[in-house]
XYZ file of C-alpha atoms in Angstrom:
409
model
C -14.933 25.521 -5.133
C -12.250 28.303 -5.344
C -12.238 29.232 -8.508
C -9.231 28.004 -10.299
C -8.190 30.891 -12.761
C -6.849 33.263 -8.987
C -3.021 32.686 -8.611
C -4.507 31.537 -5.386
C -5.695 28.151 -6.529
C -2.410 27.500 -8.106
C 0.350 24.657 -6.683
C 4.608 24.882 -7.784
C 4.997 20.686 -8.597
C 8.022 21.872 -6.503
C 5.983 22.852 -3.560
C 3.037 20.579 -4.082
C 6.817 16.824 -3.845
C 7.730 18.786 -0.746
C 3.993 19.287 0.698
C 3.211 15.711 -0.440
C 6.557 14.250 1.294
C 6.074 15.704 4.694
C 2.218 14.822 4.550
C 3.864 11.300 4.004
C 5.950 11.802 7.434
C 8.833 11.332 5.475
C 12.046 11.414 7.713
C 10.030 11.775 10.508
C 11.716 10.045 14.321
C 10.396 8.469 17.156
C 6.827 7.317 15.854
C 5.647 3.798 16.541
C 4.339 1.748 13.686
C 0.322 2.337 14.551
C 1.468 6.220 14.960
C 2.689 6.215 11.285
C -0.196 4.158 9.440
C -3.162 6.301 11.005
C -1.244 9.240 10.771
C 0.568 8.902 6.922
C -1.958 5.975 5.728
C -2.248 2.083 5.218
C 0.827 0.515 3.111
C 1.261 -1.461 0.776
C 2.242 -5.787 2.336
C 3.305 -7.856 -0.982
C 4.840 -10.662 0.797
C 8.173 -9.079 1.272
C 10.668 -6.259 2.609
C 8.792 -3.875 1.221
C 6.347 -2.934 4.616
C 8.901 -2.335 7.168
C 11.214 -0.128 4.625
C 7.052 2.213 4.256
C 7.541 2.049 7.528
C 10.856 3.065 8.718
C 11.356 5.654 5.304
C 9.037 7.311 8.460
C 10.322 6.951 11.097
C 14.136 6.011 10.758
C 14.340 5.173 14.698
C 12.637 1.629 14.267
C 12.786 -1.956 14.301
C 11.669 -5.015 12.895
C 10.843 -6.538 16.653
C 8.932 -3.392 17.393
C 6.958 -3.780 14.020
C 5.940 -7.645 15.128
C 4.977 -6.715 18.022
C 3.117 -4.074 17.290
C 0.876 -6.888 14.994
C 1.368 -9.128 17.804
C -1.058 -6.358 19.876
C -2.925 -6.096 16.826
C -2.554 -1.331 17.366
C -1.397 -2.707 13.170
C -3.591 -5.366 11.012
C -2.463 -6.910 6.846
C -6.356 -6.838 5.043
C -7.868 -6.362 2.326
C -8.779 -2.795 1.482
C -8.662 -1.062 -1.795
C -9.148 -3.419 -4.467
C -9.032 -6.798 -3.031
C -4.752 -6.027 -2.017
C -3.534 -6.397 0.966
C -2.863 -3.192 3.428
C -1.249 -2.590 6.749
C -3.936 -0.989 8.488
C -4.246 0.295 11.845
C -6.927 -1.351 14.622
C -9.053 2.247 14.528
C -9.093 1.836 10.224
C -9.800 -2.352 10.298
C -12.962 -2.103 9.869
C -13.136 0.279 6.777
C -10.768 -2.168 5.249
C -12.493 -4.368 5.655
C -15.722 -2.202 4.348
C -13.537 -0.877 1.253
C -12.761 -5.277 0.198
C -16.334 -6.493 1.023
C -18.190 -3.944 -0.677
C -15.793 -3.862 -3.767
C -16.003 -7.522 -4.111
C -19.204 -9.096 -3.427
C -21.405 -8.742 -6.090
C -18.504 -10.659 -8.164
C -18.613 -13.445 -5.378
C -22.659 -13.655 -5.533
C -23.002 -13.622 -9.058
C -20.098 -16.137 -8.617
C -21.589 -18.546 -5.651
C -24.719 -18.631 -6.990
C -23.120 -19.960 -10.227
C -22.015 -22.425 -8.733
C -25.047 -23.366 -6.897
C -23.591 -22.003 -3.430
C -25.935 -21.713 -0.301
C -25.996 -19.111 2.041
C -26.919 -21.514 4.567
C -24.983 -23.531 3.372
C -21.661 -20.447 3.997
C -23.487 -20.319 7.225
C -23.104 -23.266 8.187
C -19.569 -23.405 7.278
C -18.687 -20.644 8.521
C -19.664 -21.758 12.098
C -18.078 -24.903 12.316
C -15.221 -22.411 11.065
C -15.749 -21.167 14.262
C -15.338 -23.720 16.719
C -12.296 -25.680 15.209
C -10.772 -21.706 15.100
C -11.400 -21.699 19.163
C -7.997 -22.940 20.376
C -5.767 -21.627 18.360
C -5.026 -19.448 15.017
C -4.957 -22.420 11.926
C -3.720 -22.040 8.113
C -5.797 -23.061 5.909
C -4.320 -26.456 4.678
C -4.926 -27.066 8.997
C -7.786 -25.716 9.336
C -9.518 -28.420 6.439
C -8.510 -30.746 8.589
C -9.548 -29.680 11.441
C -13.372 -29.357 9.790
C -15.565 -31.945 10.844
C -16.303 -34.578 7.905
C -17.799 -33.268 5.115
C -18.102 -29.654 5.953
C -15.938 -28.549 2.702
C -16.654 -30.331 -0.485
C -15.772 -30.225 -3.898
C -17.490 -28.127 -6.317
C -16.349 -30.669 -9.456
C -15.572 -29.336 -12.912
C -17.326 -25.803 -12.808
C -15.168 -24.615 -9.741
C -12.236 -25.942 -11.548
C -13.403 -23.446 -14.176
C -14.295 -21.276 -12.028
C -11.127 -21.638 -9.674
C -12.925 -21.708 -6.535
C -12.989 -25.863 -5.420
C -14.828 -25.246 -1.978
C -16.648 -23.166 -0.770
C -14.580 -22.920 1.837
C -12.436 -19.076 1.015
C -15.691 -17.255 0.338
C -17.028 -19.157 3.937
C -13.466 -17.665 5.500
C -13.560 -13.159 3.769
C -17.520 -13.913 4.645
C -16.153 -14.523 8.624
C -13.324 -12.037 7.921
C -15.893 -8.835 6.569
C -17.578 -9.753 9.421
C -15.025 -8.653 11.687
C -14.903 -12.395 13.612
C -11.853 -13.746 12.501
C -8.035 -11.974 11.209
C -5.487 -13.042 9.338
C -2.532 -13.693 11.529
C 1.383 -13.606 9.536
C 3.558 -16.353 10.361
C 5.551 -15.320 13.006
C 4.526 -12.088 13.132
C 6.837 -11.167 10.839
C 5.254 -8.904 7.180
C 7.897 -10.096 4.503
C 5.742 -13.119 4.542
C 2.025 -13.868 1.690
C 1.633 -16.933 4.863
C -1.259 -16.659 7.387
C -2.814 -18.811 10.163
C -6.438 -17.984 10.907
C -6.999 -17.003 13.788
C -10.919 -15.554 15.924
C -10.268 -11.747 17.104
C -10.392 -11.787 20.908
C -12.875 -8.859 20.373
C -15.690 -9.489 17.146
C -14.861 -5.898 14.785
C -17.663 -3.539 15.810
C -19.171 -2.901 10.976
C -18.204 -0.510 10.536
C -21.360 2.690 9.845
C -20.836 5.753 7.097
C -20.016 5.292 3.853
C -16.976 3.873 3.188
C -15.971 5.405 -0.285
C -16.295 9.483 2.326
C -14.231 7.488 4.598
C -11.804 6.531 2.660
C -11.721 9.285 1.265
C -11.527 11.689 3.775
C -8.610 9.297 4.481
C -6.338 10.022 1.348
C -7.335 13.793 1.202
C -5.160 13.844 5.231
C -2.628 11.978 3.727
C -1.807 12.460 0.057
C -3.808 16.187 -0.628
C -4.311 17.732 -2.563
C -5.708 14.487 -5.278
C -6.456 14.889 -8.031
C -10.395 12.738 -8.290
C -9.434 10.602 -11.430
C -5.672 8.915 -9.118
C -7.933 9.054 -6.212
C -10.376 6.333 -7.932
C -7.152 4.321 -9.525
C -6.269 4.445 -5.890
C -9.470 3.334 -4.616
C -10.540 0.940 -7.001
C -14.118 3.081 -6.433
C -15.663 4.746 -9.391
C -14.802 8.622 -10.718
C -18.501 9.404 -10.077
C -18.416 7.719 -6.522
C -15.622 9.605 -5.523
C -16.854 12.957 -7.160
C -20.494 12.644 -5.265
C -18.300 11.361 -1.661
C -15.982 13.922 -1.648
C -18.213 16.235 -2.718
C -20.228 15.829 1.052
C -17.127 16.391 2.618
C -16.777 19.953 4.778
C -13.588 21.958 3.721
C -12.611 20.888 0.426
C -11.868 22.526 -2.785
C -10.550 22.997 -6.108
C -6.302 23.863 -6.734
C -4.525 23.177 -10.282
C -0.909 22.082 -10.651
C 0.490 25.151 -12.395
C 1.708 24.787 -15.502
C -0.093 21.694 -15.698
C -3.532 21.823 -16.819
C -4.575 19.260 -14.063
C -7.071 20.173 -11.214
C -6.619 18.379 -7.720
C -8.902 17.721 -4.342
C -7.735 19.836 -1.043
C -9.157 20.076 1.754
C -9.243 23.674 3.761
C -5.310 23.322 6.172
C -3.028 23.469 2.472
C -6.233 26.655 0.665
C -4.365 29.059 3.142
C -2.328 31.835 2.251
C 0.446 30.684 4.492
C 3.220 29.192 2.965
C 4.605 24.781 2.337
C 6.083 23.418 4.799
C 8.924 22.293 3.930
C 9.961 18.119 4.896
C 14.096 17.667 4.993
C 16.239 17.010 2.769
C 17.561 14.404 3.962
C 17.097 10.968 1.468
C 14.398 8.341 1.829
C 14.393 4.756 0.406
C 10.651 3.959 -1.005
C 9.270 0.293 -1.396
C 7.303 -0.484 -4.691
C 4.196 1.028 -3.903
C 4.515 3.125 -1.587
C 1.948 5.568 -0.661
C 4.374 8.885 -1.987
C 2.719 8.390 -5.742
C 0.977 5.492 -5.390
C -1.951 7.945 -4.002
C -0.861 10.266 -7.289
C -1.642 7.826 -10.172
C 2.271 7.026 -10.187
C 5.176 9.228 -10.484
C 4.748 11.403 -12.754
C 4.528 14.385 -10.109
C 7.125 12.850 -8.156
C 9.972 13.302 -11.402
C 11.442 16.486 -11.975
C 11.058 17.408 -15.757
C 14.292 16.563 -16.873
C 13.767 13.509 -15.825
C 10.747 12.125 -16.995
C 11.864 11.024 -20.367
C 14.386 8.401 -17.859
C 13.729 4.908 -19.122
C 12.474 2.041 -16.076
C 11.591 -0.637 -15.311
C 7.934 -1.312 -15.608
C 6.427 -3.326 -12.311
C 4.597 -6.191 -13.877
C 4.881 -5.513 -17.917
C 8.321 -5.774 -18.193
C 10.056 -4.024 -20.337
C 11.145 -0.305 -19.097
C 9.437 3.244 -19.736
C 9.598 7.057 -19.472
C 9.703 6.878 -15.539
C 7.144 10.301 -15.675
C 4.674 7.902 -17.149
C 4.682 5.118 -15.515
C 2.780 4.607 -12.338
C 4.062 1.271 -11.040
C 7.566 1.255 -10.874
C 9.736 -1.820 -11.394
C 12.607 -0.420 -9.257
C 12.024 1.045 -5.375
C 12.778 5.180 -5.574
C 15.514 6.954 -3.635
C 13.583 10.813 -2.884
C 14.722 13.670 -2.233
C 12.382 16.770 -0.679
C 9.712 15.012 -2.139
C 10.864 14.197 -5.364
C 12.155 10.985 -7.216
C 15.510 11.004 -7.648
C 16.979 8.219 -8.729
C 16.441 4.787 -7.754
C 18.377 1.772 -5.592
C 18.197 -2.365 -4.833
C 19.109 -4.233 -2.504
C 22.450 -7.378 -3.575
C 22.167 -9.832 -2.262
C 25.309 -11.217 -2.677
C 27.416 -8.117 -1.290
C 24.481 -7.612 1.585
C 24.164 -4.114 0.503
C 22.628 -1.329 -1.051
C 23.251 -0.002 -4.632
C 21.209 3.506 -4.814
C 22.599 5.999 -7.821
C 21.385 9.330 -8.605
C 19.611 10.163 -12.225
C 22.225 13.901 -11.992
C 25.789 12.691 -11.437
C 26.184 14.334 -8.547
C 23.812 13.960 -5.649
C 23.144 17.386 -3.628
C 24.204 15.654 -0.133
C 26.359 12.847 -1.008
C 27.433 12.394 2.785
C 23.562 11.751 2.809
C 22.919 9.538 0.447
C 25.845 7.189 1.833
C 23.788 7.456 5.678
C 20.313 6.561 4.151
C 21.828 4.015 2.167
C 23.549 2.475 4.663
C 20.395 2.822 7.743
C 18.688 1.092 4.995
C 21.449 -1.980 4.082
C 21.518 -2.602 7.652
C 17.959 -2.781 8.689
C 16.936 -5.495 5.365
C 20.769 -7.021 6.343
C 20.666 -7.030 10.649
C 16.728 -7.227 11.355
C 14.146 -8.316 7.941
C 17.927 -10.729 6.873
C 17.075 -9.991 2.898
C 15.324 -7.740 0.346
C 12.683 -9.117 -1.537
C 9.763 -7.020 -2.394
C 7.017 -9.005 -2.657
C 6.167 -12.235 -2.209
C 6.939 -13.462 -5.240
C 10.521 -12.271 -5.841
C 14.198 -13.769 -6.055
C 17.159 -12.695 -5.113
C 17.810 -13.865 -9.059
C 15.910 -10.404 -9.804
C 17.689 -8.784 -7.199
C 20.867 -9.793 -8.807
C 18.919 -8.403 -12.047
C 17.549 -4.751 -10.876
C 21.327 -4.112 -8.946
C 22.588 -4.706 -11.897
C 21.249 -2.790 -13.794
C 22.067 0.393 -11.106
C 25.450 -0.278 -11.995
C 24.951 -0.037 -14.713
C 25.352 2.664 -17.226
C 23.196 5.532 -17.653
């Protein structure tokens, strides 16, 4: 590992932010949806408009129809992945995403099914029945249950009810999905939904070969290097020791420090040359919730200029507000310029426009900000049809968030 005491082992935060933005492809144009996901990383899918926004920030010319067509063609797919969360992944990473999700859920699932008295043989038989029922066309879970032979899905009684598992059907579906035999088909091939059909894949996915922890670490380093080990472990859902062991086996990586922060980060060799880090465009990017730019690095801390770290912001899923620099999950969408979080934004469902607010009273490029706000607003209004971020988001919540942005400092 490179010595952390040498000047060459230091990153300034400003350089890091710009470098991370470049790695994440912010401000790019002309890339396909599949190319964006392949080169800049998996996109969190929460049942709202945000997967589209994550892609749009990395390829300004993309349309919703082009993204939906990529879903229909299987170039990108919604899949369980890290921490069992749903992500938009590339065709080439689909098997890895499933391997990650299976490894992280297998032991818990096996214990749960054993406790409920569901043997593997029952799941095998139910799986065969599911595949037969899906031969003609994809089905949602309710229609699939109806299409299965009578008695093939048994009720697990009070024990199952207490465990939140009323039948073996979800477990059988997961097994088939992890085996690469079936997949989720978003209703209408649209990403702003959590309603899926189950469909047989045209060709079964080949099982992922190799260590999924190492493979995922390699990708994260490519998408967001340098990355602290603790942040990589948090994002991936794997233990810190597992991640450290995986990284140790990756060629061409070394350790560097973040200047003035006493924090170590792991970096690929491409980042530890003496060449200056490339700068992204100074244009504005309107990012979705849980965007990889900050999700891969433990939240907003490293992306926020020091003078704005104490600014109170809403925390997603926790209620109340906390200092921006201490917030792992922002409760509002981030406005980014040059890799730094310089403000917040959201969508007003009544005015049908984006409302953005910079932390500084004087944005460095007001005309550029107006253009970015107008373009994202038009995309949500004319192509997606709404600005809701996740499945349980509401227009009333959007009204509250935009009112907060319009309110006093």
